[in-house]
Amino acid sequence: MAGSFTRMIGGRNGAVLLASLGAGTMATGFLMSDNPLAAEVRTKLYPPSSDFPDLRKHNNCMAKALTPAIYGRLRDKITPNNWTLDQCIQTGVDNPGHPFIKTVGCVAGDEESYEVFSELFDPIIKDRHNGYDPTTMTHPTDLDASKITNGVFDDKYVLSSRVRTGRSIRGLSLPPACSRAERREVERVVVMALAGLKGDLAGRYYGLQDLTDKEQQQLIDDHFLFDKPVSPLLTCAFMARDWPDARGIWHNNEKTFLIWVNEEDHTRVISMEKGGNMKRVFERFCRGLKQVEQLIQERGWEFMWNERLGYILTCPSNLGTGLRAGVHVRLPNLSKDIRFSKILDNLRLQKRGTGGVDTAATGDTFDISNNDRLGKSEVELVQMLVDGVNYLIECEKKMEKGQDIKVPSPVTQYRK
Amino acid sequence: MAKNCHNDYKMKFSGDEEFPDLSLHNNHMAKVLTKEIYAKLRGKSTPSGFTVDDVIQTGVDNPGHPFIMTVGCVAGDEECYEAFKELLDPIISDRHSGYKPTDKHSTDLNFENLKGGDDLDPNYVLSSRVRTGRSIKGFTLPPHNSRGERRGIEKLSIEALASLDGEFKGKYYPLSGMTDAEQDLLINDHFLFDKPVSPPLTCAGMARDWPDGRGIWHNNNKTFLVWVNEEDHLRVISMQQGGNMKEVFRRFCVGLQNIEGIFKKHNHGFMWNEHLGYILTCPSNLGTGLRGGVHVKLPKLSTHAKFEEILTRLRLQKRGTGGVDTASVGGVFDISNADRLGSSEVAQVQMVVDGVKLMVEMEKKLEKGEAIDSMIPAQK
């Protein structure tokens, strides 16, 4: 009859307990009915206000957007996969952030998270994506690489070119939420599709669990191997569970097209090569993505996408195109100029060290990439990167000759 | 506390499709969990929403060490030990020397039953300490509890501890909002606990929302210390310099009984049953949850060929002076009881007292260049 919860609390003592915790009428009701669903009882015992996180020392997008009112309305909701708001925000609660870097502070557990918890996600998206309003705007997708102009850089300055994005498989939970079977299903679907790639895209899959020492060393030497996440931003979002089960790396034989399976997203897709031929890198990127999409569609699967948010990925910062197009570029003179940051800002570019996000630049070589992800198409973003890098190289050349440079006017924001 | 993972959705997949890959694993959970047990338990959930996948996540994520056998699972609430008994009973048996599902555990916190313990040689025994944990009925455990629950535990604990008197009069220091001065002092006293970084703990969800609801209470004499909401609801520690384990244990028992009395008055007694004793988060701490130990100088004995053998026979274990998983420094070891379940608090502390006394005598003999073979005890 009574569930073990009632056994634990026990009869009249239970009512006294509940009453003392301020659950007056609930206590009486509890005695009257036998309520075996203790989780339900406890939801009433602990109103949202008792669970609201302490965000006073926090500086991330989630902490800025989450109010007690929003939390009160969303706490007891669940997505069809039983994912909750508390699970979305756990990483942001656990990682107050950095005074200088504004992290997002929440993740989606599935496609529906962005709908069920839209009251929280929409303002975060607007904040993170420079005013893009998911309630009124639509996101354009354009993977026609032929539209790119001036996309071949001077090799003297640009050492390598790279474009990356992510794709999620519709119908399966995202890395924070997925069960082992779901994750293995993602791996199965993706690996089967990739096996159908031909020509310059033909390649091979390396499951992390089955790597031989030799294969592992080769992948490390190629800078392809990804390791178990150690960043608390990711581990607190439950993304490292069951490592290395169903994680792996696929790359084509030419080592210019690479896919990570089940790292921070279902898939991360990377096209890259040495030198400055961004146009070719982007062309291969688009072609590869379209072929993979076709291959999974043949088997009844599709990517998560909608016209409000574009491609759906785990972190709200990667919505839209999920695209980061970048180069490693030498800018010995320009990087020392006081106007360097402003120039990058106006071109809507960001700089990173050559080790990737959160690394410092070594010497005069920088990783320069697009800032934006959502609200502009892939073609638009890559063209902006191309135009921007060309401008930076021009500046560098001018400075080499002792000429002065100009700070460009800011690139326009969204089409309304 | 909604469910930690979406059990209903993954039921679309078969047990085999969900079963973890434990081929590289060496922990108690991995040794016990079979596809049959998993299939039987995977559809269950405790009333508060904890599932078998939640129980084993830490063991799946942490394959273990070839030499140290970790437990590899945790309880999310009191009911876990019942709901998942097919998995937890064999693990408990493995970890606690064959303890059977039908065995009864005896609790004895009557410090007067301890014989001796006030005469451990302070030239060798530098400090003495007894710790245990307690879980508060009506709340789920650290891997599972919500912020509201954790704060509820903290609030109750503060009330209970504030009413202690005499030698137990003290103060609570919440981790949130601690001043730098308070923090420095607590560090110098070796009282401050920090956010867990050990993967077996973080993968079990115990560091969530840090430092919300966590804190340290200690008496003014700095000999009785309570950790709130670290790895268990409460960790209770009695300690002092020197070798008077009798006094440490007296204070431990009296303090615990005072605290328990106050929690009971609030209708939140400690989780306990006659089979498993005190219920704690990690199955390794069931029973007494007691670790009684000393820091003792044994430079000669510790390098003796039979040292490990002696410890095993005395049912003791060694650790470095930094605690579990640290190495010894300068021949000083942390020696404590190995058992937790199946013997009482008095019995376990008695083993420490008797065992350490014997080992100090052995050390003295070795100093004089004499042999100790005749002193080596039989298996306790």
PDB file of N, CA and C in Angstrom, chain A residues 105-190:
ATOM      1  N   GLY A 105      26.567  28.830 -19.811  1.00  0.00           N
ATOM      2  CA  GLY A 105      26.028  28.365 -18.538  1.00  0.00           C
ATOM      3  C   GLY A 105      24.812  27.468 -18.621  1.00  0.00           C
ATOM      4  N   CYS A 106      24.479  26.966 -19.799  1.00  0.00           N
ATOM      5  CA  CYS A 106      23.419  25.969 -19.871  1.00  0.00           C
ATOM      6  C   CYS A 106      23.545  25.192 -21.177  1.00  0.00           C
ATOM      7  N   VAL A 107      22.943  24.007 -21.170  1.00  0.00           N
ATOM      8  CA  VAL A 107      22.998  23.150 -22.344  1.00  0.00           C
ATOM      9  C   VAL A 107      21.615  22.565 -22.600  1.00  0.00           C
ATOM     10  N   ALA A 108      21.413  22.099 -23.809  1.00  0.00           N
ATOM     11  CA  ALA A 108      20.169  21.389 -24.134  1.00  0.00           C
ATOM     12  C   ALA A 108      20.416  19.896 -23.977  1.00  0.00           C
ATOM     13  N   GLY A 109      19.389  19.163 -23.508  1.00  0.00           N
ATOM     14  CA  GLY A 109      19.520  17.715 -23.397  1.00  0.00           C
ATOM     15  C   GLY A 109      18.922  17.009 -24.600  1.00  0.00           C
ATOM     16  N   ASP A 110      18.122  17.766 -25.352  1.00  0.00           N
ATOM     17  CA  ASP A 110      17.465  17.221 -26.535  1.00  0.00           C
ATOM     18  C   ASP A 110      16.934  18.396 -27.349  1.00  0.00           C
ATOM     19  N   GLU A 111      16.395  18.091 -28.517  1.00  0.00           N
ATOM     20  CA  GLU A 111      15.895  19.153 -29.389  1.00  0.00           C
ATOM     21  C   GLU A 111      14.784  19.941 -28.698  1.00  0.00           C
ATOM     22  N   GLU A 112      13.942  19.234 -27.969  1.00  0.00           N
ATOM     23  CA  GLU A 112      12.781  19.858 -27.349  1.00  0.00           C
ATOM     24  C   GLU A 112      13.130  20.801 -26.206  1.00  0.00           C
ATOM     25  N   SER A 113      14.359  20.681 -25.659  1.00  0.00           N
ATOM     26  CA  SER A 113      14.753  21.592 -24.577  1.00  0.00           C
ATOM     27  C   SER A 113      14.562  23.038 -25.004  1.00  0.00           C
ATOM     28  N   TYR A 114      14.928  23.317 -26.274  1.00  0.00           N
ATOM     29  CA  TYR A 114      14.856  24.699 -26.751  1.00  0.00           C
ATOM     30  C   TYR A 114      13.418  25.198 -26.856  1.00  0.00           C
ATOM     31  N   GLU A 115      12.448  24.265 -26.898  1.00  0.00           N
ATOM     32  CA  GLU A 115      11.036  24.658 -26.932  1.00  0.00           C
ATOM     33  C   GLU A 115      10.444  24.706 -25.535  1.00  0.00           C
ATOM     34  N   VAL A 116      10.586  23.580 -24.817  1.00  0.00           N
ATOM     35  CA  VAL A 116       9.974  23.477 -23.483  1.00  0.00           C
ATOM     36  C   VAL A 116      10.516  24.558 -22.551  1.00  0.00           C
ATOM     37  N   PHE A 117      11.808  24.854 -22.660  1.00  0.00           N
ATOM     38  CA  PHE A 117      12.423  25.854 -21.781  1.00  0.00           C
ATOM     39  C   PHE A 117      12.743  27.139 -22.544  1.00  0.00           C
ATOM     40  N   SER A 118      11.943  27.424 -23.560  1.00  0.00           N
ATOM     41  CA  SER A 118      12.234  28.585 -24.398  1.00  0.00           C
ATOM     42  C   SER A 118      12.218  29.881 -23.584  1.00  0.00           C
ATOM     43  N   GLU A 119      11.440  29.901 -22.517  1.00  0.00           N
ATOM     44  CA  GLU A 119      11.389  31.124 -21.713  1.00  0.00           C
ATOM     45  C   GLU A 119      12.765  31.487 -21.149  1.00  0.00           C
ATOM     46  N   LEU A 120      13.598  30.485 -20.924  1.00  0.00           N
ATOM     47  CA  LEU A 120      14.972  30.742 -20.487  1.00  0.00           C
ATOM     48  C   LEU A 120      15.936  30.799 -21.667  1.00  0.00           C
ATOM     49  N   PHE A 121      15.793  29.877 -22.597  1.00  0.00           N
ATOM     50  CA  PHE A 121      16.761  29.807 -23.693  1.00  0.00           C
ATOM     51  C   PHE A 121      16.676  31.013 -24.629  1.00  0.00           C
ATOM     52  N   ASP A 122      15.459  31.518 -24.895  1.00  0.00           N
ATOM     53  CA  ASP A 122      15.344  32.625 -25.862  1.00  0.00           C
ATOM     54  C   ASP A 122      16.128  33.866 -25.440  1.00  0.00           C
ATOM     55  N   PRO A 123      15.964  34.335 -24.198  1.00  0.00           N
ATOM     56  CA  PRO A 123      16.779  35.502 -23.815  1.00  0.00           C
ATOM     57  C   PRO A 123      18.277  35.206 -23.807  1.00  0.00           C
ATOM     58  N   ILE A 124      18.654  33.956 -23.472  1.00  0.00           N
ATOM     59  CA  ILE A 124      20.078  33.598 -23.499  1.00  0.00           C
ATOM     60  C   ILE A 124      20.598  33.642 -24.930  1.00  0.00           C
ATOM     61  N   ILE A 125      19.789  33.141 -25.856  1.00  0.00           N
ATOM     62  CA  ILE A 125      20.187  33.144 -27.265  1.00  0.00           C
ATOM     63  C   ILE A 125      20.330  34.579 -27.754  1.00  0.00           C
ATOM     64  N   LYS A 126      19.379  35.406 -27.367  1.00  0.00           N
ATOM     65  CA  LYS A 126      19.430  36.814 -27.788  1.00  0.00           C
ATOM     66  C   LYS A 126      20.691  37.486 -27.247  1.00  0.00           C
ATOM     67  N   ASP A 127      21.012  37.212 -25.995  1.00  0.00           N
ATOM     68  CA  ASP A 127      22.180  37.794 -25.343  1.00  0.00           C
ATOM     69  C   ASP A 127      23.463  37.309 -26.019  1.00  0.00           C
ATOM     70  N   ARG A 128      23.536  36.015 -26.261  1.00  0.00           N
ATOM     71  CA  ARG A 128      24.758  35.435 -26.785  1.00  0.00           C
ATOM     72  C   ARG A 128      24.962  35.747 -28.254  1.00  0.00           C
ATOM     73  N   HIS A 129      23.873  35.843 -28.998  1.00  0.00           N
ATOM     74  CA  HIS A 129      23.980  36.017 -30.449  1.00  0.00           C
ATOM     75  C   HIS A 129      23.636  37.437 -30.868  1.00  0.00           C
ATOM     76  N   ASN A 130      24.092  38.383 -30.054  1.00  0.00           N
ATOM     77  CA  ASN A 130      24.056  39.795 -30.450  1.00  0.00           C
ATOM     78  C   ASN A 130      22.702  40.293 -30.897  1.00  0.00           C
ATOM     79  N   GLY A 131      21.679  39.937 -30.132  1.00  0.00           N
ATOM     80  CA  GLY A 131      20.379  40.506 -30.420  1.00  0.00           C
ATOM     81  C   GLY A 131      19.498  39.674 -31.332  1.00  0.00           C
ATOM     82  N   TYR A 132      19.968  38.486 -31.757  1.00  0.00           N
ATOM     83  CA  TYR A 132      19.103  37.637 -32.589  1.00  0.00           C
ATOM     84  C   TYR A 132      17.911  37.211 -31.760  1.00  0.00           C
ATOM     85  N   ASP A 133      16.716  37.518 -32.231  1.00  0.00           N
ATOM     86  CA  ASP A 133      15.514  37.234 -31.451  1.00  0.00           C
ATOM     87  C   ASP A 133      14.807  36.006 -32.007  1.00  0.00           C
ATOM     88  N   PRO A 134      14.912  34.876 -31.313  1.00  0.00           N
ATOM     89  CA  PRO A 134      14.322  33.646 -31.847  1.00  0.00           C
ATOM     90  C   PRO A 134      12.804  33.682 -31.920  1.00  0.00           C
ATOM     91  N   THR A 135      12.193  34.640 -31.242  1.00  0.00           N
ATOM     92  CA  THR A 135      10.731  34.680 -31.284  1.00  0.00           C
ATOM     93  C   THR A 135      10.232  35.386 -32.552  1.00  0.00           C
ATOM     94  N   THR A 136      11.104  36.174 -33.183  1.00  0.00           N
ATOM     95  CA  THR A 136      10.640  36.916 -34.361  1.00  0.00           C
ATOM     96  C   THR A 136      11.465  36.664 -35.626  1.00  0.00           C
ATOM     97  N   MET A 137      12.702  36.222 -35.455  1.00  0.00           N
ATOM     98  CA  MET A 137      13.580  36.121 -36.640  1.00  0.00           C
ATOM     99  C   MET A 137      13.700  34.690 -37.147  1.00  0.00           C
ATOM    100  N   THR A 138      14.147  34.568 -38.397  1.00  0.00           N
ATOM    101  CA  THR A 138      14.439  33.238 -38.933  1.00  0.00           C
ATOM    102  C   THR A 138      15.897  33.180 -39.355  1.00  0.00           C
ATOM    103  N   HIS A 139      16.439  31.986 -39.299  1.00  0.00           N
ATOM    104  CA  HIS A 139      17.861  31.803 -39.592  1.00  0.00           C
ATOM    105  C   HIS A 139      18.042  31.214 -40.988  1.00  0.00           C
ATOM    106  N   PRO A 140      18.904  31.824 -41.802  1.00  0.00           N
ATOM    107  CA  PRO A 140      19.120  31.322 -43.168  1.00  0.00           C
ATOM    108  C   PRO A 140      20.225  30.264 -43.205  1.00  0.00           C
ATOM    109  N   THR A 141      19.989  29.200 -43.975  1.00  0.00           N
ATOM    110  CA  THR A 141      21.008  28.178 -44.194  1.00  0.00           C
ATOM    111  C   THR A 141      21.425  28.232 -45.665  1.00  0.00           C
ATOM    112  N   ASP A 142      22.731  28.295 -45.925  1.00  0.00           N
ATOM    113  CA  ASP A 142      23.224  28.350 -47.298  1.00  0.00           C
ATOM    114  C   ASP A 142      24.580  27.667 -47.364  1.00  0.00           C
ATOM    115  N   LEU A 143      24.589  26.494 -47.992  1.00  0.00           N
ATOM    116  CA  LEU A 143      25.841  25.728 -48.095  1.00  0.00           C
ATOM    117  C   LEU A 143      26.308  25.660 -49.549  1.00  0.00           C
ATOM    118  N   ASP A 144      26.122  26.744 -50.304  1.00  0.00           N
ATOM    119  CA  ASP A 144      26.579  26.797 -51.699  1.00  0.00           C
ATOM    120  C   ASP A 144      27.939  27.479 -51.746  1.00  0.00           C
ATOM    121  N   ALA A 145      28.991  26.675 -51.722  1.00  0.00           N
ATOM    122  CA  ALA A 145      30.356  27.207 -51.616  1.00  0.00           C
ATOM    123  C   ALA A 145      30.788  27.983 -52.854  1.00  0.00           C
ATOM    124  N   SER A 146      30.088  27.789 -53.971  1.00  0.00           N
ATOM    125  CA  SER A 146      30.495  28.473 -55.204  1.00  0.00           C
ATOM    126  C   SER A 146      30.330  29.988 -55.079  1.00  0.00           C
ATOM    127  N   LYS A 147      29.532  30.430 -54.108  1.00  0.00           N
ATOM    128  CA  LYS A 147      29.292  31.863 -53.948  1.00  0.00           C
ATOM    129  C   LYS A 147      30.480  32.610 -53.338  1.00  0.00           C
ATOM    130  N   ILE A 148      31.439  31.884 -52.763  1.00  0.00           N
ATOM    131  CA  ILE A 148      32.553  32.549 -52.081  1.00  0.00           C
ATOM    132  C   ILE A 148      33.505  33.179 -53.085  1.00  0.00           C
ATOM    133  N   THR A 149      33.843  34.460 -52.860  1.00  0.00           N
ATOM    134  CA  THR A 149      34.798  35.155 -53.720  1.00  0.00           C
ATOM    135  C   THR A 149      36.052  35.510 -52.929  1.00  0.00           C
ATOM    136  N   ASN A 150      37.171  35.591 -53.651  1.00  0.00           N
ATOM    137  CA  ASN A 150      38.471  35.959 -53.052  1.00  0.00           C
ATOM    138  C   ASN A 150      38.852  35.046 -51.901  1.00  0.00           C
ATOM    139  N   GLY A 151      38.501  33.778 -52.045  1.00  0.00           N
ATOM    140  CA  GLY A 151      38.673  32.867 -50.922  1.00  0.00           C
ATOM    141  C   GLY A 151      39.999  32.124 -50.882  1.00  0.00           C
ATOM    142  N   VAL A 152      41.002  32.612 -51.605  1.00  0.00           N
ATOM    143  CA  VAL A 152      42.324  31.974 -51.555  1.00  0.00           C
ATOM    144  C   VAL A 152      43.321  32.992 -51.011  1.00  0.00           C
ATOM    145  N   PHE A 153      43.886  32.713 -49.839  1.00  0.00           N
ATOM    146  CA  PHE A 153      44.759  33.674 -49.162  1.00  0.00           C
ATOM    147  C   PHE A 153      46.220  33.480 -49.556  1.00  0.00           C
ATOM    148  N   ASP A 154      46.976  34.541 -49.295  1.00  0.00           N
ATOM    149  CA  ASP A 154      48.422  34.513 -49.522  1.00  0.00           C
ATOM    150  C   ASP A 154      49.071  33.549 -48.526  1.00  0.00           C
ATOM    151  N   ASP A 155      49.695  32.491 -49.073  1.00  0.00           N
ATOM    152  CA  ASP A 155      50.334  31.460 -48.245  1.00  0.00           C
ATOM    153  C   ASP A 155      51.458  31.990 -47.376  1.00  0.00           C
ATOM    154  N   LYS A 156      51.924  33.158 -47.727  1.00  0.00           N
ATOM    155  CA  LYS A 156      53.025  33.732 -46.952  1.00  0.00           C
ATOM    156  C   LYS A 156      52.535  34.110 -45.555  1.00  0.00           C
ATOM    157  N   TYR A 157      51.240  34.351 -45.461  1.00  0.00           N
ATOM    158  CA  TYR A 157      50.683  34.780 -44.181  1.00  0.00           C
ATOM    159  C   TYR A 157      49.799  33.705 -43.553  1.00  0.00           C
ATOM    160  N   VAL A 158      48.979  33.074 -44.393  1.00  0.00           N
ATOM    161  CA  VAL A 158      48.034  32.089 -43.865  1.00  0.00           C
ATOM    162  C   VAL A 158      48.643  30.700 -43.924  1.00  0.00           C
ATOM    163  N   LEU A 159      48.842  30.096 -42.754  1.00  0.00           N
ATOM    164  CA  LEU A 159      49.501  28.799 -42.655  1.00  0.00           C
ATOM    165  C   LEU A 159      48.526  27.647 -42.840  1.00  0.00           C
ATOM    166  N   SER A 160      47.275  27.854 -42.378  1.00  0.00           N
ATOM    167  CA  SER A 160      46.285  26.778 -42.532  1.00  0.00           C
ATOM    168  C   SER A 160      44.878  27.369 -42.490  1.00  0.00           C
ATOM    169  N   SER A 161      43.946  26.611 -43.084  1.00  0.00           N
ATOM    170  CA  SER A 161      42.545  27.048 -43.144  1.00  0.00           C
ATOM    171  C   SER A 161      41.645  25.924 -42.686  1.00  0.00           C
ATOM    172  N   ARG A 162      40.572  26.298 -42.015  1.00  0.00           N
ATOM    173  CA  ARG A 162      39.735  25.265 -41.372  1.00  0.00           C
ATOM    174  C   ARG A 162      38.305  25.759 -41.216  1.00  0.00           C
ATOM    175  N   VAL A 163      37.348  24.869 -41.429  1.00  0.00           N
ATOM    176  CA  VAL A 163      35.950  25.180 -41.139  1.00  0.00           C
ATOM    177  C   VAL A 163      35.377  24.033 -40.329  1.00  0.00           C
ATOM    178  N   ARG A 164      34.680  24.352 -39.246  1.00  0.00           N
ATOM    179  CA  ARG A 164      34.050  23.295 -38.459  1.00  0.00           C
ATOM    180  C   ARG A 164      32.610  23.644 -38.151  1.00  0.00           C
ATOM    181  N   THR A 165      31.820  22.597 -37.954  1.00  0.00           N
ATOM    182  CA  THR A 165      30.474  22.771 -37.437  1.00  0.00           C
ATOM    183  C   THR A 165      30.067  21.515 -36.693  1.00  0.00           C
ATOM    184  N   GLY A 166      28.816  21.451 -36.279  1.00  0.00           N
ATOM    185  CA  GLY A 166      28.314  20.252 -35.635  1.00  0.00           C
ATOM    186  C   GLY A 166      26.975  19.885 -36.253  1.00  0.00           C
ATOM    187  N   ARG A 167      26.614  18.623 -36.082  1.00  0.00           N
ATOM    188  CA  ARG A 167      25.294  18.196 -36.524  1.00  0.00           C
ATOM    189  C   ARG A 167      24.744  17.209 -35.503  1.00  0.00           C
ATOM    190  N   SER A 168      23.433  17.317 -35.246  1.00  0.00           N
ATOM    191  CA  SER A 168      22.778  16.401 -34.304  1.00  0.00           C
ATOM    192  C   SER A 168      21.786  15.535 -35.056  1.00  0.00           C
ATOM    193  N   ILE A 169      21.646  14.310 -34.616  1.00  0.00           N
ATOM    194  CA  ILE A 169      20.729  13.376 -35.267  1.00  0.00           C
ATOM    195  C   ILE A 169      19.361  13.484 -34.593  1.00  0.00           C
ATOM    196  N   ARG A 170      18.384  13.880 -35.388  1.00  0.00           N
ATOM    197  CA  ARG A 170      17.032  14.064 -34.847  1.00  0.00           C
ATOM    198  C   ARG A 170      16.486  12.750 -34.307  1.00  0.00           C
ATOM    199  N   GLY A 171      15.847  12.834 -33.108  1.00  0.00           N
ATOM    200  CA  GLY A 171      15.227  11.651 -32.520  1.00  0.00           C
ATOM    201  C   GLY A 171      16.072  11.015 -31.435  1.00  0.00           C
ATOM    202  N   LEU A 172      17.302  11.481 -31.275  1.00  0.00           N
ATOM    203  CA  LEU A 172      18.177  10.939 -30.237  1.00  0.00           C
ATOM    204  C   LEU A 172      18.596  12.075 -29.312  1.00  0.00           C
ATOM    205  N   SER A 173      18.697  11.767 -28.025  1.00  0.00           N
ATOM    206  CA  SER A 173      19.062  12.804 -27.060  1.00  0.00           C
ATOM    207  C   SER A 173      20.483  13.292 -27.286  1.00  0.00           C
ATOM    208  N   LEU A 174      20.750  14.504 -26.806  1.00  0.00           N
ATOM    209  CA  LEU A 174      22.061  15.114 -26.974  1.00  0.00           C
ATOM    210  C   LEU A 174      23.038  14.632 -25.897  1.00  0.00           C
ATOM    211  N   PRO A 175      24.346  14.859 -26.084  1.00  0.00           N
ATOM    212  CA  PRO A 175      25.361  14.331 -25.167  1.00  0.00           C
ATOM    213  C   PRO A 175      25.124  14.538 -23.672  1.00  0.00           C
ATOM    214  N   PRO A 176      24.526  15.654 -23.214  1.00  0.00           N
ATOM    215  CA  PRO A 176      24.318  15.721 -21.764  1.00  0.00           C
ATOM    216  C   PRO A 176      23.318  14.683 -21.253  1.00  0.00           C
ATOM    217  N   ALA A 177      22.405  14.253 -22.112  1.00  0.00           N
ATOM    218  CA  ALA A 177      21.260  13.458 -21.650  1.00  0.00           C
ATOM    219  C   ALA A 177      21.255  12.027 -22.147  1.00  0.00           C
ATOM    220  N   CYS A 178      21.987  11.747 -23.197  1.00  0.00           N
ATOM    221  CA  CYS A 178      21.781  10.468 -23.871  1.00  0.00           C
ATOM    222  C   CYS A 178      22.166   9.290 -23.002  1.00  0.00           C
ATOM    223  N   SER A 179      21.409   8.204 -23.158  1.00  0.00           N
ATOM    224  CA  SER A 179      21.778   6.956 -22.499  1.00  0.00           C
ATOM    225  C   SER A 179      22.857   6.282 -23.354  1.00  0.00           C
ATOM    226  N   ARG A 180      23.454   5.222 -22.808  1.00  0.00           N
ATOM    227  CA  ARG A 180      24.493   4.531 -23.568  1.00  0.00           C
ATOM    228  C   ARG A 180      23.945   3.991 -24.888  1.00  0.00           C
ATOM    229  N   ALA A 181      22.746   3.441 -24.848  1.00  0.00           N
ATOM    230  CA  ALA A 181      22.182   2.872 -26.081  1.00  0.00           C
ATOM    231  C   ALA A 181      21.942   3.961 -27.121  1.00  0.00           C
ATOM    232  N   GLU A 182      21.474   5.124 -26.686  1.00  0.00           N
ATOM    233  CA  GLU A 182      21.258   6.223 -27.630  1.00  0.00           C
ATOM    234  C   GLU A 182      22.579   6.660 -28.235  1.00  0.00           C
ATOM    235  N   ARG A 183      23.586   6.777 -27.407  1.00  0.00           N
ATOM    236  CA  ARG A 183      24.889   7.218 -27.898  1.00  0.00           C
ATOM    237  C   ARG A 183      25.441   6.228 -28.908  1.00  0.00           C
ATOM    238  N   ARG A 184      25.256   4.943 -28.630  1.00  0.00           N
ATOM    239  CA  ARG A 184      25.731   3.915 -29.557  1.00  0.00           C
ATOM    240  C   ARG A 184      24.938   3.976 -30.855  1.00  0.00           C
ATOM    241  N   GLU A 185      23.669   4.343 -30.751  1.00  0.00           N
ATOM    242  CA  GLU A 185      22.841   4.482 -31.947  1.00  0.00           C
ATOM    243  C   GLU A 185      23.345   5.644 -32.803  1.00  0.00           C
ATOM    244  N   VAL A 186      23.703   6.758 -32.159  1.00  0.00           N
ATOM    245  CA  VAL A 186      24.292   7.881 -32.899  1.00  0.00           C
ATOM    246  C   VAL A 186      25.527   7.399 -33.653  1.00  0.00           C
ATOM    247  N   GLU A 187      26.370   6.676 -32.953  1.00  0.00           N
ATOM    248  CA  GLU A 187      27.604   6.179 -33.570  1.00  0.00           C
ATOM    249  C   GLU A 187      27.276   5.286 -34.765  1.00  0.00           C
ATOM    250  N   ARG A 188      26.313   4.393 -34.572  1.00  0.00           N
ATOM    251  CA  ARG A 188      25.947   3.460 -35.645  1.00  0.00           C
ATOM    252  C   ARG A 188      25.444   4.199 -36.871  1.00  0.00           C
ATOM    253  N   VAL A 189      24.526   5.126 -36.650  1.00  0.00           N
ATOM    254  CA  VAL A 189      23.929   5.876 -37.757  1.00  0.00           C
ATOM    255  C   VAL A 189      25.000   6.646 -38.524  1.00  0.00           C
ATOM    256  N   VAL A 190      25.858   7.329 -37.786  1.00  0.00           N
ATOM    257  CA  VAL A 190      26.864   8.182 -38.422  1.00  0.00           C
ATOM    258  C   VAL A 190      27.920   7.348 -39.145  1.00  0.00           C
TER     259      VAL A 190
END
